[in-house]
Amino acid sequence: MNRKLIIVEGLPCSGKSTTARYIADKLGMTFVDEYSGAHPADYEFHAFLTGSDLDKFADNERKEVLSAAERKSGGYIVKISDFTGELFDKLLQHKIYDFLPWEAERPVMLDKWREFVGNTGDASYVFNCVLMQNPMCETMMRFGFDAAVSEAYIREISSIIAPLSPFVVYLKNSDVRGSVKRASAERGDEWLNAVIDYHCNGEYGKKLGLSGFDGYISALEERQRRELGILNRLDIDSMVIDDAQKDWIGSYSAIISKLNEVK
């Protein structure tokens, strides 16, 4: 297989992680889950600081941060989990995905994708999301941008990864409410409350006055609608699996068959 990147997308609780791991095992590729701690194409829990930001730190703090930081994208990128205490709290206020303004976040994340493509070499990967989910969570949920902005950003990423001949497997879910309810029974109230807060209290949720479980489900359903529309218009090979959870064996068979067919 000449493809060096397969990305499994879909809403939370759709089975992305398990499916991506299955594909990687079957095809002998490297599986990368979200929140893996060292994602080659994503900054999961990293802070971005400019020189001006660092000037506000105490001398000893600044030295500690600089000793662990990478200088790139016009600033300093540092893994927040490498720190503890007050310095951890300070760095958290510069977390890329939660606090960086969009005009600063976008070039930082695009540079990370370029770095990934440049360093891929002979390796081949299967990612759990990051092409659509992460960009949609930021552009749609956090910033409240319209679908055109989300699509333009995803197109930029797609253009960068084009040399890897990427393929997207999208797990479409027609029972979002039921899937989330089943997952929340396993993941617990802390997880559910966190995702409800994120989706209802970001700019998208606030604009529509979303609240509670119903607001969260509404946001997810609209996100899926937008993602499928964007995916259909992207110049990237893909397949959509409807309700894979109803027949995992058949769905996996169809996925592997398609991937073996598309060289």
Coordinates of C-alpha atoms in Angstrom, one line a residue:
M1 CA 0.0 0.0 0.0
N2 CA 1.4 3.4 -1.0
R3 CA -0.8 5.3 1.4
K4 CA 1.1 6.7 4.3
L5 CA -1.8 8.2 6.2
I6 CA -5.2 7.0 7.1
I7 CA -7.4 9.1 9.3
V8 CA -10.6 7.8 11.1
E9 CA -13.1 10.6 11.7
G10 CA -16.5 10.8 13.3
L11 CA -18.3 12.1 16.4
P12 CA -17.3 11.2 19.9
C13 CA -18.5 7.7 20.9
S14 CA -18.6 6.5 17.3
G15 CA -15.8 4.0 17.7
K16 CA -13.0 6.0 16.0
S17 CA -10.2 4.8 18.3
T18 CA -11.0 1.1 18.1
T19 CA -11.5 1.3 14.4
A20 CA -8.2 3.2 13.8
R21 CA -6.4 0.6 15.9
Y22 CA -8.0 -2.2 14.0
I23 CA -6.9 -0.7 10.7
A24 CA -3.4 -0.2 11.9
D25 CA -3.1 -3.8 13.1
K26 CA -4.5 -5.2 9.9
L27 CA -2.3 -3.1 7.6
G28 CA 0.9 -3.0 9.6
M29 CA 0.8 0.7 10.1
T30 CA 1.5 2.9 13.2
F31 CA -1.6 3.7 15.2
V32 CA -1.7 7.2 16.9
D33 CA -4.6 7.9 19.2
E34 CA -5.7 11.3 20.3
Y35 CA -4.2 12.4 23.6
S36 CA -1.3 10.0 23.1
G37 CA 1.0 12.5 24.7
A38 CA 3.4 12.9 21.7
H39 CA 1.2 13.2 18.6
P40 CA 3.4 13.7 15.5
A41 CA 0.8 16.1 13.9
D42 CA -0.9 17.7 16.8
Y43 CA -0.3 19.8 19.9
E44 CA -2.5 18.1 22.4
F45 CA -1.5 19.7 25.6
H46 CA 1.1 22.4 24.7
A47 CA 1.5 26.1 25.4
F48 CA 2.6 28.6 22.9
L49 CA 4.4 31.7 24.2
T50 CA 5.9 34.7 22.5
G51 CA 9.0 36.5 23.8
S52 CA 6.7 39.1 25.3
D53 CA 4.8 36.4 27.1
L54 CA 8.0 35.0 28.6
D55 CA 9.1 38.4 29.7
K56 CA 6.2 38.3 32.2
F57 CA 7.7 35.2 33.9
A58 CA 10.2 35.3 36.7
D59 CA 13.8 34.8 35.7
N60 CA 14.0 31.3 37.1
E61 CA 10.6 30.3 35.5
R62 CA 11.7 31.7 32.2
K63 CA 14.9 29.7 32.3
E64 CA 13.0 26.5 33.1
V65 CA 10.5 27.0 30.3
L66 CA 13.2 27.8 27.8
S67 CA 15.1 24.7 28.7
A68 CA 12.2 22.6 27.7
A69 CA 10.7 24.7 24.8
E70 CA 11.0 24.3 21.1
R71 CA 11.5 27.6 19.3
K72 CA 9.2 27.5 16.2
S73 CA 6.3 29.3 14.5
G74 CA 7.6 32.6 15.8
G75 CA 7.5 31.7 19.5
Y76 CA 8.2 28.9 22.0
I77 CA 6.2 25.7 22.2
V78 CA 6.3 23.7 25.4
K79 CA 4.6 20.6 26.7
I80 CA 2.6 21.7 29.7
S81 CA 2.5 18.3 31.4
D82 CA 6.3 18.5 31.9
F83 CA 5.7 21.1 34.6
T84 CA 4.0 21.2 38.0
G85 CA 2.7 23.7 40.5
E86 CA 2.5 27.4 39.8
L87 CA 4.4 27.2 36.6
F88 CA 2.1 24.6 35.3
D89 CA -0.9 26.9 36.1
K90 CA 0.8 29.8 34.3
L91 CA 1.6 27.7 31.2
L92 CA -2.0 26.5 31.1
Q93 CA -3.1 30.0 30.4
H94 CA -1.2 29.8 27.1
K95 CA -2.6 26.4 26.1
I96 CA -2.9 26.4 22.3
Y97 CA -6.3 24.7 22.1
D98 CA -8.0 26.7 24.8
F99 CA -6.4 30.1 25.0
L100 CA -4.5 31.0 21.8
P101 CA -6.3 33.5 19.5
W102 CA -7.3 32.0 16.2
E103 CA -4.9 34.3 14.2
A104 CA -2.0 32.8 16.2
E105 CA -3.3 29.3 16.5
R106 CA -3.9 28.6 12.8
P107 CA -0.2 29.1 11.6
V108 CA 1.1 27.2 14.6
M109 CA -1.0 24.2 13.8
L110 CA -0.3 24.3 10.1
D111 CA 3.4 24.4 10.8
K112 CA 3.0 21.3 12.9
W113 CA 1.3 19.5 10.0
R114 CA 4.1 20.6 7.7
E115 CA 6.7 19.3 10.2
F116 CA 4.9 15.9 10.4
V117 CA 4.8 15.5 6.6
G118 CA 8.5 16.5 6.3
N119 CA 9.5 13.9 9.0
T120 CA 7.3 11.0 7.9
G121 CA 10.0 9.2 5.9
D122 CA 9.1 5.6 5.2
A123 CA 6.6 5.4 8.1
S124 CA 2.9 5.0 7.6
Y125 CA 0.2 6.1 10.2
V126 CA -3.4 5.6 11.2
F127 CA -4.7 8.6 13.1
N128 CA -7.7 8.7 15.3
C129 CA -9.3 12.0 14.1
V130 CA -7.3 15.3 14.0
L131 CA -8.0 16.2 10.4
M132 CA -11.7 17.1 11.0
Q133 CA -12.6 16.7 14.7
N134 CA -9.9 19.0 16.1
P135 CA -10.3 21.8 13.5
M136 CA -14.1 21.6 13.8
C137 CA -13.9 21.8 17.6
E138 CA -11.8 24.9 17.4
T139 CA -13.3 26.8 14.4
M140 CA -16.9 25.8 15.1
M141 CA -17.3 25.1 18.8
R142 CA -14.7 27.3 20.4
F143 CA -14.6 30.3 18.1
G144 CA -18.1 30.1 16.6
F145 CA -17.0 30.5 13.0
D146 CA -19.2 29.6 10.1
A147 CA -18.8 26.4 8.1
A148 CA -16.8 28.2 5.3
V149 CA -14.0 29.1 7.7
S150 CA -13.9 25.5 9.0
E151 CA -13.8 24.2 5.4
A152 CA -11.0 26.6 4.4
Y153 CA -8.8 25.5 7.3
I154 CA -9.4 21.8 6.7
R155 CA -8.6 22.3 3.0
E156 CA -5.3 23.9 4.1
I157 CA -4.4 20.8 6.1
S158 CA -5.5 18.5 3.3
S159 CA -3.2 20.3 0.9
I160 CA -0.3 19.9 3.3
I161 CA -0.8 16.2 3.7
A162 CA -1.5 15.5 0.1
P163 CA 2.0 14.0 -0.5
L164 CA 1.1 11.2 1.9
S165 CA -1.9 10.1 -0.2
P166 CA -4.3 10.3 2.8
F167 CA -7.5 8.4 3.1
V168 CA -10.4 9.3 5.5
V169 CA -12.7 6.7 7.0
Y170 CA -15.7 8.6 8.4
L171 CA -18.0 6.8 10.9
K172 CA -21.4 8.4 10.5
N173 CA -23.8 8.0 13.4
S174 CA -27.5 8.3 13.1
D175 CA -28.1 7.8 16.8
V176 CA -25.8 10.4 18.4
R177 CA -28.0 10.6 21.5
G178 CA -28.0 6.9 22.2
S179 CA -24.3 6.5 21.5
V180 CA -23.4 9.3 23.9
K181 CA -25.7 7.9 26.6
R182 CA -24.1 4.5 26.4
A183 CA -20.6 5.9 26.5
S184 CA -21.3 8.3 29.4
A185 CA -22.4 5.3 31.5
E186 CA -18.9 4.0 31.1
R187 CA -16.9 7.3 31.1
G188 CA -18.8 8.8 34.0
D189 CA -20.4 12.2 34.9
E190 CA -17.1 14.0 35.0
W191 CA -16.4 13.3 31.3
L192 CA -20.0 14.1 30.3
N193 CA -20.1 17.4 32.3
A194 CA -16.8 18.5 30.7
V195 CA -17.9 17.9 27.1
I196 CA -21.3 19.5 27.8
D197 CA -19.5 22.6 29.2
Y198 CA -17.1 22.8 26.2
H199 CA -19.8 22.6 23.6
C200 CA -22.4 24.7 25.3
N201 CA -20.2 27.5 26.6
G202 CA -18.0 28.0 23.6
E203 CA -18.9 30.7 21.1
Y204 CA -21.1 28.3 19.0
G205 CA -23.1 27.2 22.0
K206 CA -23.5 30.7 23.4
K207 CA -24.7 32.1 20.1
L208 CA -27.5 29.4 20.0
G209 CA -28.2 29.4 23.7
L210 CA -27.3 25.7 24.1
S211 CA -27.4 24.1 27.5
G212 CA -27.3 20.7 29.1
F213 CA -27.3 17.3 27.5
D214 CA -29.7 18.3 24.7
G215 CA -27.5 21.3 23.8
Y216 CA -24.5 19.0 23.5
I217 CA -26.3 16.5 21.3
S218 CA -27.6 19.4 19.1
A219 CA -24.0 20.7 18.7
L220 CA -22.7 17.2 17.8
E221 CA -25.4 16.6 15.2
E222 CA -24.7 19.9 13.5
R223 CA -21.0 19.2 13.6
Q224 CA -21.5 15.9 11.8
R225 CA -23.7 17.5 9.2
R226 CA -21.0 20.1 8.5
E227 CA -18.2 17.6 8.5
L228 CA -19.9 15.3 6.0
G229 CA -20.5 18.2 3.7
I230 CA -16.9 19.3 3.9
L231 CA -15.6 15.8 3.4
N232 CA -17.8 15.4 0.3
R233 CA -16.2 18.5 -1.2
L234 CA -12.6 17.8 -0.3
D235 CA -10.1 16.5 -2.9
I236 CA -9.2 13.6 -0.7
D237 CA -10.1 9.9 -0.9
S238 CA -12.6 8.8 1.6
M239 CA -15.4 6.4 2.6
V240 CA -18.4 6.9 4.9
I241 CA -19.6 4.0 7.0
D242 CA -23.2 4.3 8.2
D243 CA -23.8 3.2 11.8
A244 CA -20.8 0.9 12.1
Q245 CA -21.9 0.0 15.7
K246 CA -24.8 -2.0 14.3
D247 CA -22.4 -4.4 12.5
W248 CA -18.8 -4.0 13.4
I249 CA -17.7 -7.1 11.7
G250 CA -19.3 -6.1 8.4
S251 CA -18.0 -2.5 8.7
Y252 CA -14.4 -3.6 9.4
S253 CA -14.5 -5.9 6.5
A254 CA -15.8 -3.2 4.2
I255 CA -13.1 -0.8 5.4
I256 CA -10.2 -3.2 4.9
S257 CA -11.5 -4.3 1.5
K258 CA -11.7 -0.6 0.4
L259 CA -8.3 0.2 1.7
N260 CA -6.8 -2.8 0.0
E261 CA -8.5 -1.8 -3.3
V262 CA -7.3 1.8 -3.2
K263 CA -3.6 1.9 -3.8

